[in-house]
């Protein structure tokens, strides 16, 4: 009975994350940003879930969220990803733990990379963006400091992707394969 209760709570947590990322992904896709109040609600829901599981679980949740946000903050400083994307990644790690969280983020990044590559090829922007990337890398090494990679006035909006949307699909792929593996293990 205890195992069924734990499995049900885990499923509730994953369903909550799916709802959170689905809406965040749609906001990111349509508006290019994710409302802070939406993410704050899901951070609070996660905190409530883990507090009910115990104070140690709640502390682990907070540490995972903070560590993931700190890790990905460097990409925000360079303007490679948005603040909402970092908050989504931190929430994923907070809810799922580092191992599963990084898998979800990795799958989402792969989806984003394929989508980005297709956009660059379709828009005949590939070589322009590659030359801009090499110029950026040279400038960072030459100046020995972090600088902004993406400047909207210079680069335009056609080169951006809704990363939260990709993270949602990363979670969907992760959950799908997790269910397949569990079914395979049972028989």
CSV table of C-alpha atoms in Angstrom, one decimal:
chain,number,residue,atom,x,y,z
A,1,UNK,CA,0.0,0.0,0.0
A,2,UNK,CA,2.8,2.4,0.9
A,3,UNK,CA,4.5,1.8,-2.5
A,4,UNK,CA,1.2,2.5,-4.4
A,5,UNK,CA,0.9,5.8,-2.4
A,6,UNK,CA,4.4,6.8,-3.3
A,7,UNK,CA,3.9,6.0,-7.0
A,8,UNK,CA,0.7,8.0,-7.0
A,9,UNK,CA,2.4,11.0,-5.5
A,10,UNK,CA,5.3,10.7,-8.0
A,11,UNK,CA,2.8,10.6,-10.8
A,12,UNK,CA,1.0,13.7,-9.4
A,13,UNK,CA,4.4,15.5,-9.3
A,14,UNK,CA,5.2,14.6,-12.9
A,15,UNK,CA,1.7,15.6,-14.1
A,16,UNK,CA,2.1,18.9,-12.3
A,17,UNK,CA,5.4,19.5,-14.1
A,18,UNK,CA,3.8,18.5,-17.5
A,19,UNK,CA,1.0,21.1,-16.9
A,20,UNK,CA,3.5,23.8,-15.9
A,21,UNK,CA,5.8,23.2,-18.8
A,22,UNK,CA,3.0,22.9,-21.4
A,23,UNK,CA,1.6,26.3,-20.5
A,24,UNK,CA,5.1,27.8,-20.1
A,25,UNK,CA,6.1,26.4,-23.5
A,26,UNK,CA,3.0,27.8,-25.1
A,27,UNK,CA,3.6,31.3,-23.6
A,28,UNK,CA,7.2,31.1,-24.7
A,29,UNK,CA,6.1,30.0,-28.2
A,30,UNK,CA,3.5,32.7,-28.6
A,31,UNK,CA,4.8,35.7,-26.6
A,32,UNK,CA,8.5,35.0,-26.2
A,33,UNK,CA,8.3,35.1,-22.4
A,34,UNK,CA,6.9,33.2,-19.5
A,35,UNK,CA,5.0,35.0,-16.7
A,36,UNK,CA,6.8,34.9,-13.4
A,37,UNK,CA,3.5,34.4,-11.5
A,38,UNK,CA,2.9,31.1,-13.4
A,39,UNK,CA,6.3,29.7,-12.5
A,40,UNK,CA,6.1,31.1,-8.9
A,41,UNK,CA,2.8,29.1,-8.5
A,42,UNK,CA,4.6,25.9,-9.5
A,43,UNK,CA,7.6,26.6,-7.4
A,44,UNK,CA,5.2,27.0,-4.4
A,45,UNK,CA,3.3,23.8,-5.4
A,46,UNK,CA,6.6,21.9,-5.5
A,47,UNK,CA,7.7,23.3,-2.1
A,48,UNK,CA,4.4,22.3,-0.7
A,49,UNK,CA,4.7,18.8,-2.1
A,50,UNK,CA,8.2,18.3,-0.7
A,51,UNK,CA,7.4,19.9,2.7
A,52,UNK,CA,4.6,17.2,3.0
A,53,UNK,CA,7.2,14.6,2.2
A,54,UNK,CA,9.5,15.9,5.0
A,55,UNK,CA,11.8,18.8,5.7
A,56,UNK,CA,14.8,17.0,4.3
A,57,UNK,CA,12.9,16.5,1.0
A,58,UNK,CA,12.0,20.2,1.0
A,59,UNK,CA,15.6,21.2,1.6
A,60,UNK,CA,16.7,19.0,-1.2
A,61,UNK,CA,14.1,20.6,-3.5
A,62,UNK,CA,15.3,24.0,-2.7
A,63,UNK,CA,19.0,23.1,-3.1
A,64,UNK,CA,18.3,21.4,-6.5
A,65,UNK,CA,16.4,24.5,-7.7
A,66,UNK,CA,19.1,26.9,-6.5
A,67,UNK,CA,22.0,24.8,-7.9
A,68,UNK,CA,20.4,24.4,-11.3
A,69,UNK,CA,19.5,28.1,-11.5
A,70,UNK,CA,23.1,28.9,-10.6
A,71,UNK,CA,24.5,26.5,-13.1
A,72,UNK,CA,22.5,27.8,-16.0
A,73,UNK,CA,22.8,31.5,-15.0
A,74,UNK,CA,26.0,31.8,-16.9
A,75,UNK,CA,24.1,31.2,-20.2
A,76,UNK,CA,21.7,34.0,-19.2
A,77,UNK,CA,24.6,36.4,-18.6
A,78,UNK,CA,25.7,35.8,-22.1
A,79,UNK,CA,22.1,36.2,-23.3
A,80,UNK,CA,22.1,32.7,-24.8
A,81,UNK,CA,19.0,31.7,-22.9
A,82,UNK,CA,16.3,33.7,-21.2
A,83,UNK,CA,15.6,34.0,-17.5
A,84,UNK,CA,12.3,32.1,-17.8
A,85,UNK,CA,14.2,29.2,-19.4
A,86,UNK,CA,16.5,29.1,-16.4
A,87,UNK,CA,13.6,29.1,-14.0
A,88,UNK,CA,12.0,26.2,-16.0
A,89,UNK,CA,15.2,24.2,-15.9
A,90,UNK,CA,15.6,24.8,-12.2
A,91,UNK,CA,12.0,23.7,-11.6
A,92,UNK,CA,12.6,20.5,-13.7
A,93,UNK,CA,15.7,19.7,-11.5
A,94,UNK,CA,13.8,20.6,-8.3
A,95,UNK,CA,10.9,18.3,-9.2
A,96,UNK,CA,12.8,15.4,-10.7
A,97,UNK,CA,16.2,15.5,-9.2
A,98,UNK,CA,19.5,16.1,-11.0
A,99,UNK,CA,19.8,12.9,-12.9
A,100,UNK,CA,16.3,12.9,-14.4
A,101,UNK,CA,16.2,16.7,-14.6
A,102,UNK,CA,19.4,16.8,-16.7
A,103,UNK,CA,18.1,14.1,-18.9
A,104,UNK,CA,14.9,16.1,-19.6
A,105,UNK,CA,16.9,19.3,-20.2
A,106,UNK,CA,19.4,17.4,-22.4
A,107,UNK,CA,16.5,16.0,-24.5
A,108,UNK,CA,14.9,19.4,-24.7
A,109,UNK,CA,18.2,20.9,-25.8
A,110,UNK,CA,18.6,18.3,-28.5
A,111,UNK,CA,15.1,19.1,-29.8
A,112,UNK,CA,16.0,22.8,-29.7
A,113,UNK,CA,19.2,22.1,-31.6
A,114,UNK,CA,17.5,20.2,-34.3
A,115,UNK,CA,14.8,22.8,-34.6
A,116,UNK,CA,17.4,25.6,-34.7
A,117,UNK,CA,19.5,23.9,-37.3
A,118,UNK,CA,16.4,23.4,-39.5
A,119,UNK,CA,15.5,27.1,-39.1
A,120,UNK,CA,19.0,28.2,-40.0
A,121,UNK,CA,19.1,25.9,-43.1
A,122,UNK,CA,15.6,26.9,-44.2
A,123,UNK,CA,16.3,30.6,-43.7
A,124,UNK,CA,19.8,30.5,-45.3
A,125,UNK,CA,21.3,31.8,-42.1
A,126,UNK,CA,23.6,28.9,-41.2
A,127,UNK,CA,26.9,30.4,-42.5
A,128,UNK,CA,26.0,33.9,-41.2
A,129,UNK,CA,25.3,32.5,-37.7
A,130,UNK,CA,28.4,30.3,-37.7
A,131,UNK,CA,30.6,33.3,-38.6
A,132,UNK,CA,29.0,35.3,-35.9
A,133,UNK,CA,29.6,32.5,-33.4
A,134,UNK,CA,33.3,32.2,-34.3
A,135,UNK,CA,33.6,36.0,-34.0
A,136,UNK,CA,31.9,35.8,-30.6
A,137,UNK,CA,34.3,33.1,-29.4
A,138,UNK,CA,37.3,35.1,-30.6
A,139,UNK,CA,36.1,38.2,-28.9
A,140,UNK,CA,35.5,36.4,-25.6
A,141,UNK,CA,39.0,35.0,-25.7
A,142,UNK,CA,40.6,38.3,-26.8
A,143,UNK,CA,38.8,40.4,-24.2
A,144,UNK,CA,38.9,37.7,-21.5
A,145,UNK,CA,35.4,38.5,-20.3
A,146,UNK,CA,31.9,37.3,-20.9
A,147,UNK,CA,29.9,39.4,-23.4
A,148,UNK,CA,26.4,39.2,-24.8
A,149,UNK,CA,26.0,36.7,-27.6
A,150,UNK,CA,22.5,37.6,-28.6
A,151,UNK,CA,21.6,41.3,-29.1
A,152,UNK,CA,18.0,41.6,-30.4
A,153,UNK,CA,18.6,44.9,-32.2
A,154,UNK,CA,21.5,43.3,-34.2
A,155,UNK,CA,20.4,39.7,-34.5
A,156,UNK,CA,16.6,40.0,-34.9
A,157,UNK,CA,14.0,37.7,-33.5
A,158,UNK,CA,14.0,35.1,-36.3
A,159,UNK,CA,17.0,33.3,-34.8
A,160,UNK,CA,15.5,32.8,-31.4
A,161,UNK,CA,13.7,29.6,-30.2
A,162,UNK,CA,11.1,29.1,-27.4
A,163,UNK,CA,13.3,26.9,-25.2
A,164,UNK,CA,10.6,26.3,-22.7
A,165,UNK,CA,8.6,24.7,-25.5
A,166,UNK,CA,11.5,22.4,-26.3
A,167,UNK,CA,11.9,21.6,-22.6
A,168,UNK,CA,8.2,20.6,-22.5
A,169,UNK,CA,8.8,18.2,-25.4
A,170,UNK,CA,12.0,17.0,-23.7
A,171,UNK,CA,9.8,16.1,-20.6
A,172,UNK,CA,7.2,14.4,-22.9
A,173,UNK,CA,9.9,12.2,-24.5
A,174,UNK,CA,11.4,11.4,-21.1
A,175,UNK,CA,8.1,10.4,-19.6
A,176,UNK,CA,7.2,8.3,-22.7
A,177,UNK,CA,10.4,6.3,-22.6
A,178,UNK,CA,10.2,6.0,-18.8
A,179,UNK,CA,6.7,4.4,-19.1
A,180,UNK,CA,8.0,2.1,-21.9
A,181,UNK,CA,10.9,1.0,-19.8
A,182,UNK,CA,8.7,0.4,-16.8
A,183,UNK,CA,6.3,-1.7,-18.9
A,184,UNK,CA,9.2,-3.6,-20.4
A,185,UNK,CA,10.6,-4.4,-16.9
A,186,UNK,CA,7.3,-5.7,-15.7
A,187,UNK,CA,7.0,-8.2,-18.4
